[in-house]
CSV table of C-alpha atoms in Angstrom, one decimal:
chain,number,residue,atom,x,y,z
A,1,MET,CA,21.5,68.6,-19.1
A,2,ARG,CA,21.8,68.7,-22.9
A,3,ARG,CA,25.5,68.9,-22.5
A,4,THR,CA,25.5,65.8,-20.2
A,5,PHE,CA,23.8,63.3,-22.4
A,6,SER,CA,25.5,64.7,-25.6
A,7,VAL,CA,28.6,64.2,-23.9
A,8,LEU,CA,27.3,60.8,-22.9
A,9,ALA,CA,26.2,60.1,-26.4
A,10,ALA,CA,29.9,59.2,-27.8
A,11,SER,CA,31.1,57.4,-25.0
A,12,LEU,CA,28.1,55.4,-23.6
A,13,VAL,CA,27.9,51.5,-24.1
A,14,LEU,CA,26.9,49.8,-21.0
A,15,LEU,CA,25.4,46.6,-19.4
A,16,SER,CA,22.4,45.9,-18.1
A,17,ALA,CA,20.0,43.3,-17.0
A,18,ALA,CA,16.2,43.2,-17.3
A,19,GLY,CA,15.1,40.6,-14.7
A,20,CYS,CA,12.4,38.3,-15.7
A,21,SER,CA,10.7,35.2,-14.4
A,22,ALA,CA,13.1,32.9,-12.2
A,23,GLY,CA,14.1,29.7,-13.8
A,24,THR,CA,12.1,30.4,-16.9
A,25,LYS,CA,13.5,31.7,-20.2
A,26,PRO,CA,11.5,34.9,-21.6
A,27,GLU,CA,10.8,35.8,-24.9
A,28,ALA,CA,11.3,39.7,-24.4
A,29,VAL,CA,11.4,42.4,-22.2
A,30,SER,CA,8.7,45.0,-22.2
A,31,GLY,CA,8.8,48.1,-23.4
A,32,SER,CA,8.2,49.5,-19.8
A,33,GLU,CA,10.6,47.5,-18.2
A,34,LEU,CA,13.1,48.5,-20.7
A,35,GLU,CA,12.4,52.3,-19.9
A,36,LYS,CA,13.2,51.8,-15.8
A,37,GLN,CA,16.5,49.9,-16.8
A,38,VAL,CA,17.8,52.0,-19.3
A,39,SER,CA,16.6,55.1,-17.1
A,40,ALA,CA,18.3,53.7,-14.1
A,41,ALA,CA,21.4,52.7,-15.9
A,42,LEU,CA,21.9,56.2,-17.7
A,43,GLU,CA,21.3,57.9,-14.1
A,44,LYS,CA,23.8,55.8,-12.5
A,45,GLN,CA,26.0,56.5,-15.5
A,46,VAL,CA,25.8,60.4,-15.9
A,47,GLY,CA,24.3,61.3,-12.4
A,48,GLN,CA,20.7,62.3,-13.6
A,49,ALA,CA,18.1,60.3,-14.9
A,50,PRO,CA,16.7,61.6,-18.4
A,51,ASP,CA,13.6,63.7,-17.8
A,52,ASP,CA,11.6,61.0,-20.1
A,53,MET,CA,12.6,57.7,-21.5
A,54,SER,CA,10.0,56.3,-24.1
A,55,CYS,CA,10.6,52.4,-25.2
A,56,PRO,CA,7.2,51.7,-27.3
A,57,ASP,CA,8.5,48.2,-28.5
A,58,GLU,CA,9.7,44.9,-26.4
A,59,LEU,CA,13.4,44.1,-26.8
A,60,LYS,CA,13.4,40.3,-27.8
A,61,ALA,CA,15.6,37.8,-25.6
A,62,GLU,CA,17.7,36.5,-28.4
A,63,LYS,CA,21.4,37.7,-28.9
A,64,GLY,CA,21.6,40.3,-31.2
A,65,ALA,CA,18.3,42.0,-31.0
A,66,THR,CA,17.5,45.3,-31.2
A,67,THR,CA,14.9,48.1,-30.1
A,68,GLU,CA,14.9,51.8,-30.6
A,69,CYS,CA,13.9,53.9,-27.3
A,70,THR,CA,13.7,58.1,-27.4
A,71,LEU,CA,15.4,60.1,-24.3
A,72,THR,CA,14.4,63.5,-23.5
A,73,ALA,CA,16.5,66.0,-21.9
A,74,GLY,CA,15.1,69.2,-21.6
A,75,SER,CA,13.9,70.1,-24.8
A,76,ASP,CA,16.1,67.7,-26.6
A,77,LYS,CA,15.6,64.3,-27.8
A,78,LEU,CA,17.9,61.5,-28.4
A,79,GLY,CA,17.7,57.9,-29.7
A,80,VAL,CA,19.0,55.0,-27.8
A,81,THR,CA,19.6,51.9,-29.4
A,82,VAL,CA,18.9,48.8,-27.2
A,83,THR,CA,20.8,45.6,-28.1
A,84,THR,CA,20.5,42.2,-26.7
A,85,THR,CA,24.0,40.8,-25.8
A,86,SER,CA,22.8,37.4,-23.9
A,87,VAL,CA,20.3,35.7,-22.2
A,88,THR,CA,21.1,33.6,-19.0
A,89,ASP,CA,20.0,30.7,-17.9
A,90,ALA,CA,18.5,32.1,-14.8
A,91,GLY,CA,16.3,34.0,-17.1
A,92,LYS,CA,18.2,37.4,-17.2
A,93,VAL,CA,18.1,39.6,-20.4
A,94,ASN,CA,21.7,41.4,-20.8
A,95,PHE,CA,21.8,44.4,-22.9
A,96,ASN,CA,23.9,47.1,-24.5
A,97,VAL,CA,22.3,50.9,-24.3
A,98,LYS,CA,24.1,53.0,-27.3
A,99,VAL,CA,22.7,56.9,-27.3
A,100,ASP,CA,22.9,58.2,-30.4
A,101,ASP,CA,25.5,61.3,-30.9
A,102,GLN,CA,23.0,63.5,-32.8
A,103,VAL,CA,19.8,65.5,-31.3
A,104,GLN,CA,16.7,64.4,-32.7
Protein backbone atom coordinates (compact mmCIF):
# COMPACT_ATOMS: atom_id res chain seq x y z
CA MET A 1 0.00 0.00 0.00
CA ARG A 2 2.87 2.38 0.75
CA ARG A 3 4.05 2.19 -2.83
CA THR A 4 0.61 3.07 -4.18
CA PHE A 5 0.31 6.25 -2.11
CA SER A 6 3.99 7.15 -2.58
CA VAL A 7 3.59 7.00 -6.36
CA LEU A 8 0.42 9.00 -6.00
CA ALA A 9 2.19 11.63 -3.91
CA ALA A 10 4.15 13.00 -6.81
CA SER A 11 1.23 13.29 -9.18
CA LEU A 12 -2.00 13.84 -7.27
CA VAL A 13 -3.72 17.15 -7.53
CA LEU A 14 -7.42 16.63 -7.85
CA LEU A 15 -10.58 18.60 -7.42
CA SER A 16 -13.34 17.53 -5.07
CA ALA A 17 -16.43 19.17 -3.71
CA ALA A 18 -17.76 19.12 -0.19
CA GLY A 19 -21.49 19.66 0.06
CA CYS A 20 -22.83 22.19 2.51
CA SER A 21 -26.23 23.66 3.28
CA ALA A 22 -28.09 24.30 0.05
CA GLY A 23 -28.47 27.94 -0.89
CA THR A 24 -26.17 29.27 1.83
CA LYS A 25 -22.48 29.97 1.63
CA PRO A 26 -20.61 27.94 4.20
CA GLU A 27 -17.92 29.43 6.43
CA ALA A 28 -15.87 26.22 6.49
CA VAL A 29 -15.83 22.48 5.79
CA SER A 30 -15.46 20.46 8.99
CA GLY A 31 -12.49 18.20 9.53
CA SER A 32 -14.73 15.13 9.64
CA GLU A 33 -16.30 16.05 6.28
CA LEU A 34 -12.84 16.59 4.78
CA GLU A 35 -11.74 13.18 6.02
CA LYS A 36 -14.64 11.56 4.13
CA GLN A 37 -14.21 13.61 0.96
CA VAL A 38 -10.43 13.28 0.75
CA SER A 39 -10.52 9.52 1.46
CA ALA A 40 -13.16 9.03 -1.23
CA ALA A 41 -11.19 11.08 -3.75
CA LEU A 42 -8.00 9.13 -3.04
CA GLU A 43 -9.84 5.82 -3.30
CA LYS A 44 -11.23 6.85 -6.67
CA GLN A 45 -7.78 7.94 -7.86
CA VAL A 46 -5.73 4.88 -6.76
CA GLY A 47 -8.37 2.18 -6.33
CA GLN A 48 -8.04 1.84 -2.57
CA ALA A 49 -8.84 4.01 0.40
CA PRO A 50 -6.17 4.95 2.92
CA ASP A 51 -6.23 3.00 6.19
CA ASP A 52 -6.97 6.27 7.97
CA MET A 53 -7.37 9.94 7.14
CA SER A 54 -7.12 12.54 9.88
CA CYS A 55 -8.07 16.17 9.31
CA PRO A 56 -8.01 17.82 12.74
CA ASP A 57 -8.89 21.31 11.48
CA GLU A 58 -11.63 22.69 9.27
CA LEU A 59 -11.03 24.16 5.82
CA LYS A 60 -12.17 27.76 5.52
CA ALA A 61 -14.50 28.50 2.64
CA GLU A 62 -12.17 31.15 1.21
CA LYS A 63 -10.16 30.80 -1.99
CA GLY A 64 -6.56 29.98 -1.07
CA ALA A 65 -7.32 28.73 2.45
CA THR A 66 -5.39 25.58 3.41
CA THR A 67 -5.43 22.89 6.06
CA GLU A 68 -3.24 19.88 6.72
CA CYS A 69 -4.42 16.29 7.02
CA THR A 70 -2.55 13.03 7.61
CA LEU A 71 -3.00 9.92 5.50
CA THR A 72 -2.08 6.55 7.02
CA ALA A 73 -1.26 3.63 4.72
CA GLY A 74 0.05 0.62 6.60
CA SER A 75 2.79 1.90 8.90
CA ASP A 76 3.43 4.98 6.75
CA LYS A 77 2.02 8.43 7.31
CA LEU A 78 1.91 11.07 4.59
CA GLY A 79 0.93 14.70 4.92
CA VAL A 80 -1.95 15.93 2.79
CA THR A 81 -2.49 19.60 1.99
CA VAL A 82 -6.06 20.62 1.15
CA THR A 83 -6.52 24.04 -0.50
CA THR A 84 -9.80 25.81 -1.25
CA THR A 85 -9.99 26.70 -4.95
CA SER A 86 -13.47 28.24 -5.00
CA VAL A 87 -16.84 28.43 -3.29
CA THR A 88 -19.92 28.17 -5.51
CA ASP A 89 -23.14 30.14 -5.15
CA ALA A 90 -24.83 26.80 -4.43
CA GLY A 91 -22.72 26.42 -1.28
CA LYS A 92 -20.08 23.92 -2.40
CA VAL A 93 -16.45 24.30 -1.46
CA ASN A 94 -14.13 23.09 -4.22
CA PHE A 95 -10.64 22.12 -3.19
CA ASN A 96 -7.37 20.58 -4.38
CA VAL A 97 -5.75 17.69 -2.56
CA LYS A 98 -1.96 17.30 -2.64
CA VAL A 99 -0.27 14.31 -1.00
CA ASP A 100 3.27 15.00 0.23
CA ASP A 101 6.06 13.16 -1.53
CA GLN A 102 7.89 12.29 1.70
CA VAL A 103 6.78 9.83 4.37
CA GLN A 104 6.53 11.48 7.80
